[in-house]
Every structure is written in C-alpha cells, then in structure tokens.
Tab-separated table of C-alpha atoms in Angstrom:
chain	number	residue	atom	x	y	z
A	112	UNK	CA	17.937	4.781	16.063
A	113	UNK	CA	19.122	8.280	15.127
A	114	UNK	CA	16.632	11.009	16.003
A	115	UNK	CA	17.117	14.811	15.672
A	116	UNK	CA	14.376	17.288	16.624
A	117	UNK	CA	14.378	21.023	16.372
A	118	UNK	CA	11.690	23.693	16.678
A	119	UNK	CA	11.647	27.108	15.016
A	120	UNK	CA	9.226	28.397	12.415
A	121	UNK	CA	8.544	24.667	11.754
A	122	UNK	CA	8.870	21.662	14.001
A	123	UNK	CA	11.275	19.311	12.273
A	124	UNK	CA	12.307	15.756	13.080
A	125	UNK	CA	14.854	13.586	11.262
A	126	UNK	CA	14.484	9.812	11.914
A	127	UNK	CA	16.839	7.083	10.827
A	128	UNK	CA	15.651	3.451	10.772
A	129	UNK	CA	18.692	1.209	10.919
A	130	UNK	CA	16.596	-1.895	9.993
A	131	UNK	CA	15.876	-0.317	6.593
A	132	UNK	CA	19.379	1.107	6.136
A	133	UNK	CA	21.764	-0.837	3.871
A	134	UNK	CA	24.933	1.143	4.686
A	135	UNK	CA	25.235	2.557	1.156
A	136	UNK	CA	26.255	6.021	2.312
A	137	UNK	CA	24.130	7.880	-0.301
A	138	UNK	CA	22.794	10.149	2.428
A	139	UNK	CA	26.321	11.048	3.563
A	140	UNK	CA	27.339	11.659	-0.006
A	141	UNK	CA	24.504	14.158	-0.597
A	142	UNK	CA	24.539	15.953	2.797
A	143	UNK	CA	25.324	19.638	2.051
A	144	UNK	CA	26.758	20.268	5.503
A	145	UNK	CA	28.686	16.955	5.761
A	146	UNK	CA	26.887	16.246	8.994
A	147	UNK	CA	26.182	12.605	8.159
A	148	UNK	CA	28.923	10.048	8.404
A	149	UNK	CA	28.977	6.427	7.297
A	150	UNK	CA	29.935	4.060	10.144
A	151	UNK	CA	32.321	1.106	9.627
A	152	UNK	CA	29.855	-1.013	7.708
A	153	UNK	CA	31.969	-4.173	7.415
A	154	UNK	CA	32.280	-4.949	11.156
A	155	UNK	CA	28.692	-3.828	11.635
A	156	UNK	CA	27.459	-6.242	8.966
A	157	UNK	CA	29.556	-9.008	10.460
A	158	UNK	CA	28.020	-8.423	13.914
A	159	UNK	CA	31.333	-7.481	15.461
A	160	UNK	CA	30.148	-4.050	16.686
A	161	UNK	CA	26.660	-2.732	17.491
A	162	UNK	CA	26.324	0.636	15.756
A	163	UNK	CA	23.935	2.320	13.377
A	164	UNK	CA	25.131	2.412	9.780
A	165	UNK	CA	25.210	6.185	9.923
A	166	UNK	CA	25.869	8.847	12.522
A	167	UNK	CA	24.994	12.530	12.484
A	168	UNK	CA	26.507	15.669	13.932
A	169	UNK	CA	23.432	17.260	15.512
A	170	UNK	CA	25.157	20.630	15.850
A	171	UNK	CA	25.805	21.056	12.116
A	172	UNK	CA	22.714	19.329	10.688
A	173	UNK	CA	20.170	21.883	9.438
A	174	UNK	CA	17.389	19.378	8.985
A	175	UNK	CA	16.966	20.292	5.301
A	176	UNK	CA	15.736	16.783	4.378
A	177	UNK	CA	18.082	16.250	1.456
A	178	UNK	CA	19.381	13.053	3.024
A	179	UNK	CA	15.870	11.730	3.488
A	180	UNK	CA	14.934	12.578	-0.141
A	181	UNK	CA	18.118	10.905	-1.470
A	182	UNK	CA	17.559	7.591	0.314
A	183	UNK	CA	15.991	5.083	-2.063
A	184	UNK	CA	15.121	2.664	0.759
A	185	UNK	CA	13.164	4.855	3.145
A	186	UNK	CA	15.705	4.523	5.951
A	187	UNK	CA	15.645	8.280	6.576
A	188	UNK	CA	12.536	10.347	7.027
A	189	UNK	CA	12.175	14.061	7.672
A	190	UNK	CA	9.012	15.155	9.369
A	191	UNK	CA	7.855	18.794	9.161
A	192	UNK	CA	4.984	19.768	11.453
A	193	UNK	CA	3.958	16.150	11.668
A	194	UNK	CA	4.050	15.462	7.869
A	195	UNK	CA	6.618	13.256	6.205
A	196	UNK	CA	8.239	14.962	3.251
A	197	UNK	CA	8.154	11.632	1.336
A	198	UNK	CA	4.346	12.184	1.265
A	199	UNK	CA	4.538	15.823	0.320
A	200	UNK	CA	4.028	17.085	-3.247
A	201	UNK	CA	6.754	19.678	-2.701
A	202	UNK	CA	9.611	17.184	-2.207
A	203	UNK	CA	11.277	14.554	-4.456
A	204	UNK	CA	9.643	11.148	-4.799
A	205	UNK	CA	11.220	7.711	-5.430
A	206	UNK	CA	9.284	5.339	-7.674
A	207	UNK	CA	11.223	2.156	-7.083
A	208	UNK	CA	8.862	-0.485	-5.736
A	209	UNK	CA	8.192	-4.126	-5.036
A	210	UNK	CA	4.574	-5.159	-5.350
A	211	UNK	CA	2.732	-8.457	-5.300
A	212	UNK	CA	-0.422	-8.749	-7.448
A	213	UNK	CA	-2.384	-10.984	-5.135
A	214	UNK	CA	-4.927	-11.946	-7.773
A	215	UNK	CA	-2.165	-13.855	-9.575
A	216	UNK	CA	-0.559	-15.349	-6.424
A	217	UNK	CA	-0.784	-19.053	-5.707
A	218	UNK	CA	0.530	-18.627	-2.123
A	219	UNK	CA	3.404	-20.998	-2.780
A	220	UNK	CA	5.677	-19.099	-0.423
A	221	UNK	CA	8.757	-19.247	-2.628
A	222	UNK	CA	9.201	-15.430	-2.519
A	223	UNK	CA	9.263	-15.531	1.277
A	224	UNK	CA	12.132	-18.038	1.255
A	225	UNK	CA	14.081	-16.049	-1.372
A	226	UNK	CA	13.775	-12.598	0.201
A	227	UNK	CA	17.155	-11.581	1.762
A	228	UNK	CA	15.505	-8.896	3.905
A	229	UNK	CA	12.593	-10.863	5.464
A	230	UNK	CA	10.336	-8.203	3.948
A	231	UNK	CA	7.384	-10.325	2.755
A	232	UNK	CA	4.394	-10.942	5.015
A	233	UNK	CA	2.838	-14.301	4.137
A	234	UNK	CA	-0.135	-16.170	5.511
A	235	UNK	CA	-1.676	-19.226	3.790
A	236	UNK	CA	-5.046	-20.761	4.627
A	237	UNK	CA	-5.340	-24.415	3.660
A	238	UNK	CA	-8.461	-26.582	3.756
A	239	UNK	CA	-8.662	-29.258	6.442
A	240	UNK	CA	-7.154	-32.533	5.051
A	241	UNK	CA	-10.273	-34.510	5.913
A	242	UNK	CA	-12.256	-32.196	3.571
A	243	UNK	CA	-10.444	-33.939	0.736
A	244	UNK	CA	-10.898	-37.476	2.003
A	245	UNK	CA	-13.738	-39.949	2.205
A	246	UNK	CA	-13.768	-43.160	4.175
A	247	UNK	CA	-14.715	-45.014	7.321
A	248	UNK	CA	-12.860	-46.509	10.250
A	249	UNK	CA	-14.264	-48.582	13.098
A	250	UNK	CA	-12.734	-50.376	16.053
A	251	UNK	CA	-14.383	-53.415	17.651
A	252	UNK	CA	-13.463	-52.850	21.289
A	253	UNK	CA	-14.585	-56.377	22.193
A	254	UNK	CA	-11.721	-57.642	20.023
A	255	UNK	CA	-9.242	-54.867	20.782
A	256	UNK	CA	-6.520	-55.737	23.337
A	257	UNK	CA	-5.236	-52.121	23.593
A	258	UNK	CA	-1.710	-53.185	22.583
A	259	UNK	CA	-0.968	-49.723	21.057
A	260	UNK	CA	0.401	-51.227	17.838
A	261	UNK	CA	-2.094	-49.163	15.782
A	262	UNK	CA	-1.168	-45.952	17.686
A	263	UNK	CA	2.554	-46.464	17.071
A	264	UNK	CA	2.068	-47.428	13.412
A	265	UNK	CA	-0.380	-44.670	12.459
A	266	UNK	CA	1.439	-42.282	10.075
A	267	UNK	CA	-1.044	-39.506	10.785
A	268	UNK	CA	-1.012	-39.771	14.666
A	269	UNK	CA	-4.774	-40.200	14.509
A	270	UNK	CA	-5.077	-42.990	17.064
A	271	UNK	CA	-4.656	-42.688	20.798
A	272	UNK	CA	-4.728	-45.580	23.267
A	273	UNK	CA	-4.915	-44.651	26.956
A	274	UNK	CA	-5.746	-45.939	30.371
A	275	UNK	CA	-8.480	-44.219	32.401
A	276	UNK	CA	-8.185	-46.525	35.362
A	277	UNK	CA	-6.151	-45.953	38.549
A	278	UNK	CA	-3.316	-48.110	37.276
A	279	UNK	CA	-3.191	-46.354	33.868
A	280	UNK	CA	-3.481	-49.740	32.104
A	281	UNK	CA	-4.603	-49.140	28.516
A	282	UNK	CA	-8.334	-49.725	28.170
A	283	UNK	CA	-9.533	-46.939	25.855
A	284	UNK	CA	-8.964	-46.312	22.171
A	285	UNK	CA	-9.923	-43.214	20.232
A	286	UNK	CA	-9.633	-42.251	16.570
A	287	UNK	CA	-9.430	-38.613	15.524
A	288	UNK	CA	-11.073	-38.728	12.080
A	289	UNK	CA	-9.986	-35.113	11.392
A	290	UNK	CA	-6.433	-36.589	11.152
A	291	UNK	CA	-7.193	-40.014	9.684
A	292	UNK	CA	-6.286	-40.508	6.048
A	293	UNK	CA	-7.898	-43.961	5.796
A	294	UNK	CA	-4.590	-45.503	4.710
A	295	UNK	CA	-5.515	-48.777	6.481
A	296	UNK	CA	-2.072	-49.243	8.065
A	297	UNK	CA	-3.793	-49.752	11.411
A	298	UNK	CA	-6.079	-52.356	9.971
A	299	UNK	CA	-3.185	-54.360	8.537
A	300	UNK	CA	-1.111	-54.028	11.688
A	301	UNK	CA	-3.794	-54.977	14.221
A	302	UNK	CA	-2.923	-58.452	15.688
A	303	UNK	CA	-6.595	-59.218	16.589
A	304	UNK	CA	-8.239	-57.852	13.423
A	305	UNK	CA	-10.265	-55.449	15.574
A	306	UNK	CA	-10.077	-52.609	13.076
A	307	UNK	CA	-12.049	-52.143	9.889
A	308	UNK	CA	-11.128	-49.282	7.579
A	309	UNK	CA	-12.378	-48.342	4.133
A	310	UNK	CA	-11.053	-45.554	1.901
A	311	UNK	CA	-13.516	-44.333	-0.674
A	312	UNK	CA	-11.648	-41.188	-1.706
A	313	UNK	CA	-10.667	-42.557	-5.095
A	314	UNK	CA	-14.106	-44.035	-5.741
A	315	UNK	CA	-15.855	-40.741	-5.092
A	316	UNK	CA	-13.110	-38.313	-5.976
A	317	UNK	CA	-15.346	-36.456	-8.468
A	318	UNK	CA	-17.692	-35.589	-5.560
A	319	UNK	CA	-14.951	-33.924	-3.551
A	320	UNK	CA	-14.653	-30.235	-4.133
A	321	UNK	CA	-11.407	-28.823	-5.449
A	322	UNK	CA	-9.526	-27.314	-2.495
A	323	UNK	CA	-9.548	-23.526	-2.256
A	324	UNK	CA	-6.302	-22.059	-1.001
A	325	UNK	CA	-6.540	-18.473	0.225
A	326	UNK	CA	-4.137	-16.210	2.045
A	327	UNK	CA	-2.638	-12.812	2.490
A	328	UNK	CA	0.675	-11.627	1.143
A	329	UNK	CA	2.395	-8.271	0.774
A	330	UNK	CA	5.854	-6.650	0.816
A	331	UNK	CA	6.751	-4.733	3.946
A	332	UNK	CA	9.053	-1.873	4.799
A	333	UNK	CA	12.574	-3.351	4.585
A	334	UNK	CA	12.269	-4.211	0.849
A	335	UNK	CA	15.106	-2.792	-1.308
A	336	UNK	CA	13.700	-4.049	-4.652
A	337	UNK	CA	16.464	-6.535	-5.337
A	338	UNK	CA	14.203	-8.788	-7.424
A	339	UNK	CA	14.822	-12.193	-5.772
A	340	UNK	CA	11.117	-12.580	-5.132
A	341	UNK	CA	10.216	-11.782	-8.762
A	342	UNK	CA	12.775	-14.281	-10.105
A	343	UNK	CA	11.339	-17.230	-8.159
A	344	UNK	CA	7.625	-16.426	-8.615
A	345	UNK	CA	6.047	-19.151	-10.797
A	346	UNK	CA	3.108	-16.967	-11.905
A	347	UNK	CA	4.859	-13.605	-12.536
A	348	UNK	CA	2.711	-12.099	-9.791
A	349	UNK	CA	5.451	-9.784	-8.543
A	350	UNK	CA	6.459	-6.405	-9.967
A	351	UNK	CA	9.819	-4.911	-9.085
A	352	UNK	CA	11.214	-1.513	-10.113
A	353	UNK	CA	14.786	-0.923	-9.002
A	354	UNK	CA	15.953	2.515	-7.837
A	355	UNK	CA	18.800	2.759	-10.338
A	356	UNK	CA	19.991	1.459	-13.675
A	357	UNK	CA	23.717	1.042	-14.194
A	358	UNK	CA	26.513	-1.397	-13.541
A	359	UNK	CA	29.449	-2.132	-11.221
A	360	UNK	CA	32.768	-2.379	-12.968
A	361	UNK	CA	35.983	-3.980	-11.692
A	362	UNK	CA	39.458	-2.464	-12.000
A	363	UNK	CA	41.288	-5.004	-14.252
A	364	UNK	CA	44.666	-3.994	-12.832
A	365	UNK	CA	43.775	-5.208	-9.294
A	366	UNK	CA	43.352	-8.777	-8.002
A	367	UNK	CA	40.366	-9.562	-5.763
A	368	UNK	CA	41.229	-11.182	-2.434
A	369	UNK	CA	37.805	-12.783	-2.182
A	370	UNK	CA	38.565	-15.780	-0.014
A	371	UNK	CA	40.525	-13.845	2.557
A	372	UNK	CA	38.512	-10.578	2.412
A	373	UNK	CA	34.891	-11.038	1.267
A	374	UNK	CA	33.983	-7.610	2.638
A	375	UNK	CA	31.757	-6.922	-0.364
A	376	UNK	CA	29.776	-10.079	0.183
A	377	UNK	CA	29.336	-9.397	3.843
A	378	UNK	CA	27.868	-5.930	3.381
A	379	UNK	CA	25.690	-6.680	0.343
A	380	UNK	CA	22.048	-6.336	1.397
A	381	UNK	CA	20.849	-8.250	-1.644
A	382	UNK	CA	22.756	-11.551	-1.285
A	383	UNK	CA	23.994	-11.018	-4.848
A	384	UNK	CA	27.721	-11.421	-4.291
A	385	UNK	CA	29.408	-14.857	-4.203
A	386	UNK	CA	33.068	-15.862	-3.876
A	387	UNK	CA	33.792	-18.094	-6.889
A	388	UNK	CA	37.274	-19.425	-7.590
A	389	UNK	CA	38.736	-17.042	-5.047
A	390	UNK	CA	37.114	-13.914	-6.453
A	391	UNK	CA	33.913	-12.002	-5.759
A	392	UNK	CA	31.242	-12.235	-8.437
A	393	UNK	CA	28.316	-9.851	-8.533
A	394	UNK	CA	25.084	-11.047	-10.083
A	395	UNK	CA	23.640	-7.882	-11.699
A	396	UNK	CA	20.118	-9.375	-11.774
A	397	UNK	CA	19.718	-8.776	-8.060
A	398	UNK	CA	21.996	-5.774	-7.527
A	399	UNK	CA	20.290	-2.484	-6.649
A	400	UNK	CA	23.454	-0.401	-7.231
A	401	UNK	CA	23.437	0.914	-3.657
A	402	UNK	CA	27.227	1.050	-3.630
A	403	UNK	CA	27.760	-0.535	-0.215
A	404	UNK	CA	30.190	-3.059	-1.717
A	405	UNK	CA	32.146	-0.282	-3.446
A	406	UNK	CA	32.651	1.527	-0.114
A	407	UNK	CA	33.472	-1.689	1.700
A	408	UNK	CA	36.213	-2.935	-0.688
A	409	UNK	CA	39.591	-2.186	0.962
A	410	UNK	CA	41.349	-2.392	-2.421
A	411	UNK	CA	39.103	0.109	-4.250
A	412	UNK	CA	38.574	-2.622	-6.745
A	413	UNK	CA	35.016	-1.714	-7.727
A	414	UNK	CA	33.636	1.234	-9.597
A	415	UNK	CA	29.923	2.134	-9.507
A	416	UNK	CA	28.234	3.544	-12.598
A	417	UNK	CA	24.631	4.686	-12.328
A	418	UNK	CA	22.912	5.850	-15.528
A	419	UNK	CA	19.392	6.699	-14.304
A	420	UNK	CA	17.315	6.754	-11.159
A	421	UNK	CA	13.649	6.477	-10.219
A	422	UNK	CA	13.588	9.924	-8.503
A	423	UNK	CA	11.601	12.870	-9.745
A	424	UNK	CA	9.802	16.019	-8.543
A	425	UNK	CA	13.116	17.716	-7.734
A	426	UNK	CA	12.079	21.348	-7.684
A	427	UNK	CA	15.134	23.049	-6.203
A	428	UNK	CA	17.995	23.857	-8.595
A	429	UNK	CA	20.579	23.246	-5.838
A	430	UNK	CA	18.990	19.911	-4.987
A	431	UNK	CA	19.013	18.895	-8.676
A	432	UNK	CA	22.759	19.590	-8.769
A	433	UNK	CA	23.418	17.522	-5.664
A	434	UNK	CA	21.038	14.635	-6.410
A	435	UNK	CA	22.150	14.616	-10.024
A	436	UNK	CA	25.595	13.506	-8.895
A	437	UNK	CA	24.085	10.123	-7.956
A	438	UNK	CA	24.041	9.251	-11.641
A	439	UNK	CA	26.469	9.652	-14.498
A	440	UNK	CA	26.313	12.910	-16.478
C-alpha cells in the first residue's frame, strides 16, 4: 500500500488502496507533477509480479489531492488534518454508484455470483426445514435389529444407529426430527417393519405458514459500477450509475492478436472482454471506460472516447482544465 505523509501548515496523507485500484492510470494521467507512475499492469494482473498498480515519487509529490479526486473508484484518498477530501464540500465529488434497494431484494444471491470484484456482502436467513413439514415417525425398538439400513438409506441423514456398549455393537437408534422430511424411505427399507412414518404436510399444507426469508445485503468498497449485478437481478433491486459515458473504438487497420496476446482481457476489472474467433470483444454493457485495456494493448489497437463523467464540484480553474481532459471536448 502506497502511503505518503507530510506536515506543514496542514497534516496531509495520501493513501493508495491496491485492492480498489484497477490499473487504469487516470491518476497518473492527471498528476500535475508527473509523480505518479503506472506499473506494468499486465504481469501484475496475471500474478507474475507482486507490485502495486501505481508507484509515486515521494520527493516530487506535493500532496495536492488531484489524483485522489480524479479516481472514480476510491483507490486513492487524500487526508488533510484527519478529514478525507472525498467527504469535503470544497473538493470534487464522484456520483457513480452501485446500490441495492433491500426492500425489493429476494436474497437470491445471483448478484454475488456475478460480481467480478467480490464486492457484495450477502447473508441469507432461511427458516428451518421442519417448520415447513408436518408428520410423524416412530421406531419400535423391540422389532428393530439395528442393521443400519435405515441410516444408510436416509436421504436427509436424520437417523443414527450406534452402539453404547463396550463392544460398540449397534443397540441404539435415534431420529433427528429437525432433519427428517417424512419421506418414508426408512419405513420402506426396514427389513423388520420396525418403522412407522406418516407425512401430513400435503394434507395440512394450508396450515403451514409461508416461509419468511430475511437477510442482509449491500455493496462494499471494491465496487467499480460495472453493472453485472444489475443485469442478473430478477427484481430490478439494484441501481448502478457508471463513472463515464463513452465508447472504446478499434483501429480498423490493425489486427487483434487475441488468442496469443489477450492482455486486454487479463487486465479488465469488469470481466467484460472475451476472445471470440481469435479477437477480443468488449461488451459495452459492463465496461466502465476505465481505459486499462487501452493502456495494456501492445498494438495500440484500442481508442478510448469518454463523453461525460459523474464528477462535479470542481472549483479550481486549473483542476477543471486537467480533469476536463478525461472526457472529449
């Protein structure tokens, strides 16, 4: 983790969180002193070297905070006298977001599986299965020979046959009714007809309360607003605002070496690039226009066009000039 601290009239601290960083290089592009440098993101993404995505020359960095303000993903933070500038009314603010409206959520968990950044916290509370079942099961131990057939056949692992004597010879049988589903497999399998089982769930199903599924779900810090979660949500419970609008164009005069290169796919933080028929294909639905793929392409095949951004409250004229270069004029 990159950390720079300096004390003067103000106590300033610049912090880089590599877990949130996507290797886009926006911070390096906007640094007015060229103190920030993008590391070799392709081998880092492939796990070949262990480095942060960016490095900083501590001698030339003036801790102005422009890099922190330009990062759409919160990977850089500048702290002045203990206050983050991202929380200050005097500095620019990003409005890209990923938000789950829990009142509409069914806790299906599809968004968790889809998220390429493992950024969704999910906990689901289900009712006990026996709360949805009605029935009875009894074992006549005078008829039972403790053969363990019922234990081995039980699909719910609700029966246990054990031996409590010194030789461990089976002589005890127990049924855990919190697991039993009254399927009657044990009854049909018992060679001595020692088991009676009755399922009344269907008969009295109207008396069983509808199960209530509760939980807790929210999007955590590494989210980059790619939209995978929103696309798979069956109830439209997720709101996503991307940091930029725009497109990535391909140079028609160059041929992609997708199968032998795939650098763009390896660095993409959104899992939005596939190699199809030997060429890389970018799905714009999940692209956040970070530009990591553009910087990674060894052929300079890609061209990034940003038309607008979710950044406002830029009060400094010089900052407006620099940050304005992130989008097309």
